[in-house]
Short mmCIF file of C-alpha atoms in Angstrom, two decimals:
data_model
loop_
_atom_site.label_atom_id
_atom_site.label_comp_id
_atom_site.label_asym_id
_atom_site.label_seq_id
_atom_site.Cartn_x
_atom_site.Cartn_y
_atom_site.Cartn_z
CA MET A 1 -44.46 -4.58 -6.20
CA ILE A 2 -43.53 -1.77 -4.32
CA LEU A 3 -39.89 -2.84 -4.47
CA SER A 4 -39.85 -2.91 -8.06
CA LYS A 5 -41.87 0.48 -8.33
CA ARG A 6 -38.52 2.18 -6.33
CA ILE A 7 -35.90 0.01 -7.98
CA LEU A 8 -36.99 0.73 -11.78
CA PRO A 9 -35.97 4.41 -11.68
CA ILE A 10 -32.73 3.93 -10.44
CA PHE A 11 -32.37 0.93 -13.00
CA LEU A 12 -33.29 3.22 -15.78
CA LEU A 13 -31.00 6.09 -14.57
CA ARG A 14 -28.49 3.92 -13.95
CA LEU A 15 -28.89 2.83 -18.04
CA LEU A 16 -28.92 6.43 -18.67
CA ALA A 17 -25.42 7.07 -16.47
CA LEU A 18 -23.75 3.96 -18.45
CA GLY A 19 -24.62 5.05 -21.45
CA ALA A 20 -23.30 9.08 -20.78
CA THR A 21 -19.91 7.68 -18.74
CA VAL A 22 -19.33 5.36 -22.23
CA SER A 23 -19.86 8.11 -24.36
CA ALA A 24 -18.15 10.83 -22.27
CA THR A 25 -15.18 8.11 -22.49
CA VAL A 26 -15.22 7.37 -26.10
CA LEU A 27 -15.48 11.15 -26.91
CA MET A 28 -12.91 12.42 -25.60
CA VAL A 29 -10.51 9.66 -26.24
CA THR A 30 -11.46 10.06 -30.02
CA SER A 31 -11.15 14.05 -29.47
CA HIS A 32 -8.14 14.73 -32.31
CA ASP A 33 -7.17 17.59 -34.53
CA SER A 34 -4.03 19.12 -35.84
CA ALA A 35 -3.59 22.79 -36.95
CA LEU A 36 -0.36 24.59 -38.64
CA VAL A 37 0.30 27.34 -36.82
CA PHE A 38 3.09 29.47 -37.89
CA ASN A 39 4.58 26.58 -39.77
CA ILE A 40 4.68 24.56 -36.58
CA LYS A 41 2.15 21.57 -36.47
CA PHE A 42 0.21 21.90 -33.21
CA GLU A 43 -1.58 18.52 -32.64
CA ALA A 44 -4.86 18.42 -30.22
CA LYS A 45 -5.58 15.35 -28.11
CA TYR A 46 -6.69 14.83 -24.77
CA THR A 47 -2.96 13.11 -23.38
CA ASN A 48 -2.04 17.19 -23.85
CA SER A 49 -3.97 17.98 -20.39
CA PRO A 50 -4.13 15.88 -17.01
CA THR A 51 -7.54 17.56 -16.63
CA PHE A 52 -8.78 15.52 -19.78
CA LYS A 53 -6.91 12.17 -18.65
CA TYR A 54 -8.73 12.34 -15.19
CA PHE A 55 -11.78 12.77 -17.01
CA ILE A 56 -11.57 9.64 -18.99
CA LEU A 57 -10.06 7.89 -15.84
CA ILE A 58 -12.93 8.73 -13.84
CA ASN A 59 -15.78 8.35 -16.74
CA ALA A 60 -14.22 4.77 -17.54
CA ILE A 61 -14.55 3.86 -13.46
CA ALA A 62 -17.78 5.13 -13.15
CA SER A 63 -18.73 2.75 -16.87
CA GLY A 64 -17.30 -0.29 -15.04
CA TYR A 65 -19.14 0.38 -11.86
CA THR A 66 -22.75 1.18 -13.52
CA LEU A 67 -22.31 -1.68 -15.15
CA ILE A 68 -21.56 -4.16 -12.58
CA LEU A 69 -24.27 -2.56 -10.66
CA LEU A 70 -26.71 -3.17 -13.11
CA PHE A 71 -26.36 -6.90 -12.97
CA LEU A 72 -27.09 -6.79 -9.37
CA SER A 73 -29.67 -4.14 -9.23
CA CYS A 74 -31.86 -6.90 -8.28
CA LYS A 75 -29.93 -7.74 -5.06
CA SER A 76 -30.54 -4.62 -2.28
CA SER A 77 -28.23 -6.96 0.51
CA PHE A 78 -25.73 -4.60 -0.40
CA GLY A 79 -27.86 -1.59 0.07
CA HIS A 80 -25.43 0.59 2.20
CA LEU A 81 -22.64 -0.15 0.53
CA ILE A 82 -23.98 0.99 -2.61
CA LEU A 83 -25.28 3.94 -1.30
CA ALA A 84 -21.93 4.88 -0.16
CA LEU A 85 -20.63 3.97 -3.62
CA ASP A 86 -22.70 5.94 -5.37
CA LEU A 87 -22.11 9.04 -3.32
CA ILE A 88 -18.34 8.47 -4.02
CA VAL A 89 -18.92 7.60 -8.03
CA THR A 90 -21.27 11.14 -8.12
CA LEU A 91 -18.77 13.20 -6.18
CA LEU A 92 -15.95 11.72 -8.77
CA LEU A 93 -18.13 12.46 -11.52
CA GLU A 94 -19.12 15.93 -10.75
CA SER A 95 -15.07 16.99 -9.79
CA SER A 96 -14.18 15.57 -13.19
CA ILE A 97 -16.93 17.74 -15.06
CA SER A 98 -16.00 20.50 -12.93
CA ALA A 99 -12.19 20.64 -13.77
CA CYS A 100 -12.96 19.79 -17.31
CA ILE A 101 -15.43 23.01 -17.85
CA ALA A 102 -12.80 25.19 -16.23
CA ILE A 103 -10.07 24.03 -18.66
CA GLY A 104 -12.73 24.11 -21.70
CA GLN A 105 -13.67 27.51 -20.69
CA VAL A 106 -9.88 28.73 -20.94
CA GLY A 107 -9.55 26.55 -24.23
CA LYS A 108 -12.29 28.44 -25.92
CA LYS A 109 -12.03 31.96 -24.41
CA GLY A 110 -8.41 32.55 -23.09
CA ASN A 111 -7.15 34.29 -20.52
CA SER A 112 -5.84 37.44 -21.14
CA HIS A 113 -4.82 38.34 -18.37
CA ALA A 114 -2.28 35.01 -17.82
CA GLY A 115 -1.49 35.85 -21.83
CA TRP A 116 -3.59 32.32 -22.37
CA LEU A 117 -4.54 32.09 -25.63
CA PRO A 118 -8.02 30.33 -27.17
CA ILE A 119 -7.22 27.22 -28.85
CA CYS A 120 -10.49 26.34 -30.25
CA GLY A 121 -9.92 28.91 -33.45
CA GLN A 122 -7.20 26.28 -34.67
CA VAL A 123 -8.71 23.27 -33.33
CA PRO A 124 -12.27 23.26 -34.02
CA LYS A 125 -12.86 19.67 -34.29
CA PHE A 126 -11.01 19.01 -31.10
CA CYS A 127 -13.17 21.56 -29.09
CA ASP A 128 -16.03 20.23 -30.92
CA HIS A 129 -15.48 16.77 -29.39
CA VAL A 130 -14.12 18.17 -26.03
CA THR A 131 -17.53 19.78 -25.80
CA GLY A 132 -19.86 16.93 -26.52
CA ALA A 133 -17.68 14.34 -23.72
CA MET A 134 -18.22 17.76 -21.23
CA ILE A 135 -22.29 17.15 -22.14
CA ALA A 136 -22.05 13.56 -21.82
CA GLY A 137 -20.18 13.97 -18.73
CA PHE A 138 -22.59 16.02 -17.19
CA ALA A 139 -25.35 14.03 -18.06
CA ALA A 140 -23.54 11.26 -16.21
CA ALA A 141 -23.23 13.60 -13.12
CA LEU A 142 -26.77 14.63 -13.05
CA ALA A 143 -27.90 11.09 -13.48
CA TYR A 144 -26.07 9.82 -10.49
CA PHE A 145 -27.21 13.08 -8.52
CA LEU A 146 -30.74 11.73 -9.33
CA ILE A 147 -29.91 8.29 -8.63
CA LEU A 148 -28.72 9.25 -5.04
CA VAL A 149 -31.22 11.76 -4.31
CA TYR A 150 -34.04 8.99 -5.34
CA SER A 151 -31.81 6.31 -3.07
CA LEU A 152 -31.88 8.71 -0.19
CA HIS A 153 -35.84 9.36 -0.37
CA ASN A 154 -36.20 5.65 -0.56
CA LEU A 155 -34.01 5.23 2.51
CA ILE A 156 -36.20 8.05 4.24
CA SER A 157 -39.57 7.21 3.35
CA LEU A 158 -39.08 3.16 4.25
CA PHE A 159 -37.53 4.94 7.93
CA THR A 160 -40.79 7.17 7.85
CA LEU A 161 -42.82 3.59 7.27
CA ASN A 162 -41.37 1.92 10.16
CA THR A 163 -41.58 4.69 12.52
CA MET B 1 -27.84 11.70 25.39
CA ILE B 2 -27.67 9.38 22.79
CA LEU B 3 -28.40 12.62 20.44
CA SER B 4 -26.01 14.61 21.80
CA LYS B 5 -23.78 12.02 20.89
CA ARG B 6 -24.69 11.85 17.42
CA ILE B 7 -24.95 15.89 16.64
CA LEU B 8 -21.41 16.66 18.56
CA PRO B 9 -19.25 15.55 15.97
CA ILE B 10 -21.37 17.11 13.14
CA PHE B 11 -21.32 20.46 15.55
CA LEU B 12 -17.62 19.82 15.18
CA LEU B 13 -17.37 19.14 11.71
CA ARG B 14 -19.49 21.86 11.16
CA LEU B 15 -17.03 24.45 13.12
CA LEU B 16 -14.27 23.35 10.96
CA ALA B 17 -15.96 23.35 7.50
CA LEU B 18 -17.11 27.31 8.92
CA GLY B 19 -13.36 28.26 9.39
CA ALA B 20 -12.37 26.39 6.26
CA THR B 21 -14.64 28.02 4.16
CA VAL B 22 -14.41 31.71 5.57
CA SER B 23 -10.63 31.24 5.23
CA ALA B 24 -10.66 29.75 1.47
CA THR B 25 -13.10 32.79 0.88
CA VAL B 26 -10.49 35.66 2.75
CA LEU B 27 -7.50 33.92 1.26
CA MET B 28 -8.82 34.00 -2.07
CA VAL B 29 -10.01 37.88 -2.19
CA THR B 30 -6.88 39.37 -0.85
CA SER B 31 -4.58 36.98 -3.32
CA HIS B 32 -3.13 39.69 -5.34
CA ASP B 33 0.47 40.27 -6.70
CA SER B 34 2.05 42.16 -9.77
CA ALA B 35 5.24 41.71 -12.06
CA LEU B 36 6.45 43.59 -14.87
CA VAL B 37 6.87 41.48 -18.16
CA PHE B 38 8.70 43.16 -20.69
CA ASN B 39 8.36 46.29 -19.12
CA ILE B 40 4.27 46.02 -19.11
CA LYS B 41 2.70 45.80 -15.59
CA PHE B 42 1.09 42.45 -15.21
CA GLU B 43 -1.62 42.14 -12.72
CA ALA B 44 -2.30 39.43 -10.79
CA LYS B 45 -5.96 38.57 -9.05
CA TYR B 46 -8.85 36.40 -8.46
CA THR B 47 -11.20 38.80 -10.80
CA ASN B 48 -9.07 37.76 -13.87
CA SER B 49 -10.40 33.94 -13.29
CA PRO B 50 -13.92 33.14 -13.72
CA THR B 51 -12.88 29.76 -12.13
CA PHE B 52 -11.45 31.56 -9.13
CA LYS B 53 -14.72 34.04 -8.64
CA TYR B 54 -16.64 30.69 -8.72
CA PHE B 55 -14.90 29.60 -5.99
CA ILE B 56 -15.25 32.77 -3.56
CA LEU B 57 -19.06 32.57 -4.64
CA ILE B 58 -19.53 28.95 -3.57
CA ASN B 59 -17.67 29.30 -0.44
CA ALA B 60 -19.10 32.60 0.91
CA ILE B 61 -22.89 30.85 0.30
CA ALA B 62 -21.58 27.75 2.22
CA SER B 63 -20.12 29.98 5.31
CA GLY B 64 -23.25 31.90 5.33
CA TYR B 65 -25.38 28.36 5.34
CA THR B 66 -22.90 26.93 7.98
CA LEU B 67 -23.25 29.74 10.17
CA ILE B 68 -27.02 29.51 9.99
CA LEU B 69 -26.86 25.26 10.84
CA LEU B 70 -24.52 25.96 13.52
CA PHE B 71 -27.44 28.07 15.50
CA LEU B 72 -30.13 25.04 13.74
CA SER B 73 -27.88 22.12 15.04
CA CYS B 74 -30.22 22.01 18.41
CA LYS B 75 -33.32 21.40 16.16
CA SER B 76 -33.96 18.14 14.06
CA SER B 77 -37.39 18.96 12.65
CA PHE B 78 -35.79 20.12 9.57
CA GLY B 79 -33.38 16.91 9.06
CA HIS B 80 -34.17 15.70 5.61
CA LEU B 81 -34.17 19.27 4.49
CA ILE B 82 -30.82 19.80 5.76
CA LEU B 83 -29.68 16.48 4.73
CA ALA B 84 -30.40 17.64 1.17
CA LEU B 85 -28.82 21.03 1.43
CA ASP B 86 -25.79 19.29 2.95
CA LEU B 87 -26.03 17.21 -0.10
CA ILE B 88 -26.13 19.96 -2.59
CA VAL B 89 -23.24 22.22 -0.38
CA THR B 90 -20.75 19.14 -0.56
CA LEU B 91 -21.58 18.81 -4.67
CA LEU B 92 -21.25 22.72 -4.65
CA LEU B 93 -17.63 22.96 -2.81
CA GLU B 94 -16.16 19.69 -4.68
CA SER B 95 -16.69 21.33 -7.78
CA SER B 96 -15.03 24.37 -6.87
CA ILE B 97 -12.10 22.92 -5.40
CA SER B 98 -11.77 20.55 -8.53
CA ALA B 99 -11.94 23.43 -11.04
CA CYS B 100 -9.61 25.64 -8.99
CA ILE B 101 -7.41 22.55 -8.94
CA ALA B 102 -6.97 22.14 -12.48
CA ILE B 103 -6.61 25.77 -13.23
CA GLY B 104 -3.97 26.41 -10.57
CA GLN B 105 -2.26 23.38 -12.17
CA VAL B 106 -2.10 25.51 -15.35
CA GLY B 107 -1.01 28.67 -13.66
CA LYS B 108 1.87 26.24 -11.72
CA LYS B 109 3.35 24.17 -14.45
CA GLY B 110 1.53 25.75 -17.69
CA ASN B 111 0.26 23.68 -20.90
CA SER B 112 3.24 23.82 -23.53
CA HIS B 113 1.01 21.92 -26.15
CA ALA B 114 -1.38 24.69 -25.61
CA GLY B 115 1.20 27.58 -25.31
CA TRP B 116 -0.03 28.56 -21.83
CA LEU B 117 2.66 29.78 -19.80
CA PRO B 118 3.31 29.45 -16.18
CA ILE B 119 2.22 32.41 -14.56
CA CYS B 120 3.76 31.36 -10.70
CA GLY B 121 7.48 32.20 -11.54
CA GLN B 122 6.47 36.25 -11.94
CA VAL B 123 3.56 36.25 -9.11
CA PRO B 124 4.62 33.86 -6.45
CA LYS B 125 2.77 35.77 -3.74
CA PHE B 126 -0.17 35.57 -5.78
CA CYS B 127 0.28 32.03 -6.45
CA ASP B 128 1.27 31.42 -2.72
CA HIS B 129 -2.42 32.85 -1.45
CA VAL B 130 -4.57 30.89 -4.09
CA THR B 131 -2.63 27.74 -2.74
CA GLY B 132 -3.44 28.53 0.50
CA ALA B 133 -7.34 29.27 -0.29
CA MET B 134 -7.18 25.94 -2.48
CA ILE B 135 -5.95 24.03 0.96
CA ALA B 136 -8.22 25.65 2.76
CA GLY B 137 -11.22 25.02 0.20
CA PHE B 138 -10.24 21.16 0.23
CA ALA B 139 -10.81 20.75 3.90
CA ALA B 140 -13.75 22.60 3.61
CA ALA B 141 -15.22 19.84 1.07
CA LEU B 142 -13.54 17.07 3.55
CA ALA B 143 -15.49 18.16 6.10
CA TYR B 144 -18.58 18.35 4.20
CA PHE B 145 -18.04 15.16 3.16
CA LEU B 146 -17.46 13.49 6.60
CA ILE B 147 -20.69 15.30 7.78
CA LEU B 148 -22.79 13.93 4.77
CA VAL B 149 -21.36 10.36 5.70
CA TYR B 150 -22.10 10.77 9.48
CA SER B 151 -25.21 12.01 8.75
CA LEU B 152 -25.98 8.89 6.36
CA HIS B 153 -24.68 6.94 8.73
CA ASN B 154 -27.01 8.21 11.52
CA LEU B 155 -29.69 7.53 9.45
CA ILE B 156 -29.10 3.90 8.59
CA SER B 157 -28.62 3.05 12.22
CA LEU B 158 -31.70 5.01 13.42
CA PHE B 159 -33.51 2.75 10.52
CA THR B 160 -32.11 -0.62 11.45
CA LEU B 161 -32.95 0.51 15.33
CA ASN B 162 -36.52 1.00 14.31
CA THR B 163 -36.54 -2.50 12.08
#
């Protein structure tokens, strides 16, 4: 009973993380728009930026990992390994969303000092999709952060119970 | 004796992290170069990019936090709080370095699809400084990751000893 009370929030957070990582991957992969700038066709898609490709890769890995963990969650024999993998997945998700926010900010506002013009005015549909993917990616990173904090809390309280 | 054996690696990793975060902050703050492009003076410094300002803020916070912890490290009464703060500092350092790598990559290679030209050819001194800051920032994030893994390992082995 105590065990299921401990596992249920993590199960729900993993479900949320799965939804968020799958949404982030799909939204980023399907982000596409084109515009005519000075009569030259300008096509915006995720393959244009290594940051967006990295974002997709990490979110796809996190989706697969979360899906496997949802089936494994009843078995706690791999507890420590899962904690270590959760930490790595949290760090990877967080690094992918941070990199995306940095590039997204340049895409939206540009950088006048470097002469980089904003592109969202020309390809708004692409930017909306990327923004959606980033919100989903942020939700996934947050869910994994909460999974990690909750697992640590469980570990420490079990430790306190035993001492 | 067992306690000091457990604390010593963390103390050394914190010393490394302190050196790395201070170096990262100083290198980024002092990064500066200027060039004439089409007779217009182009000045490159960290204030030009919100990502670089964020990098400095996070590394400065991490420096202060690490300095305090180096004096506190003998007292283990705040162990759980320190573990939680270590996790947050690791995530912040990692997010700042990921964002910097994304922007640095555009600065070095540009992005032809978005029409963003590379700037490192014009301001090589600025780019070298930023690269140095990023290597230091990466070392700091790695040191904190190892602190976190080692602390978790200690916690789990103490837990296993007690059960």
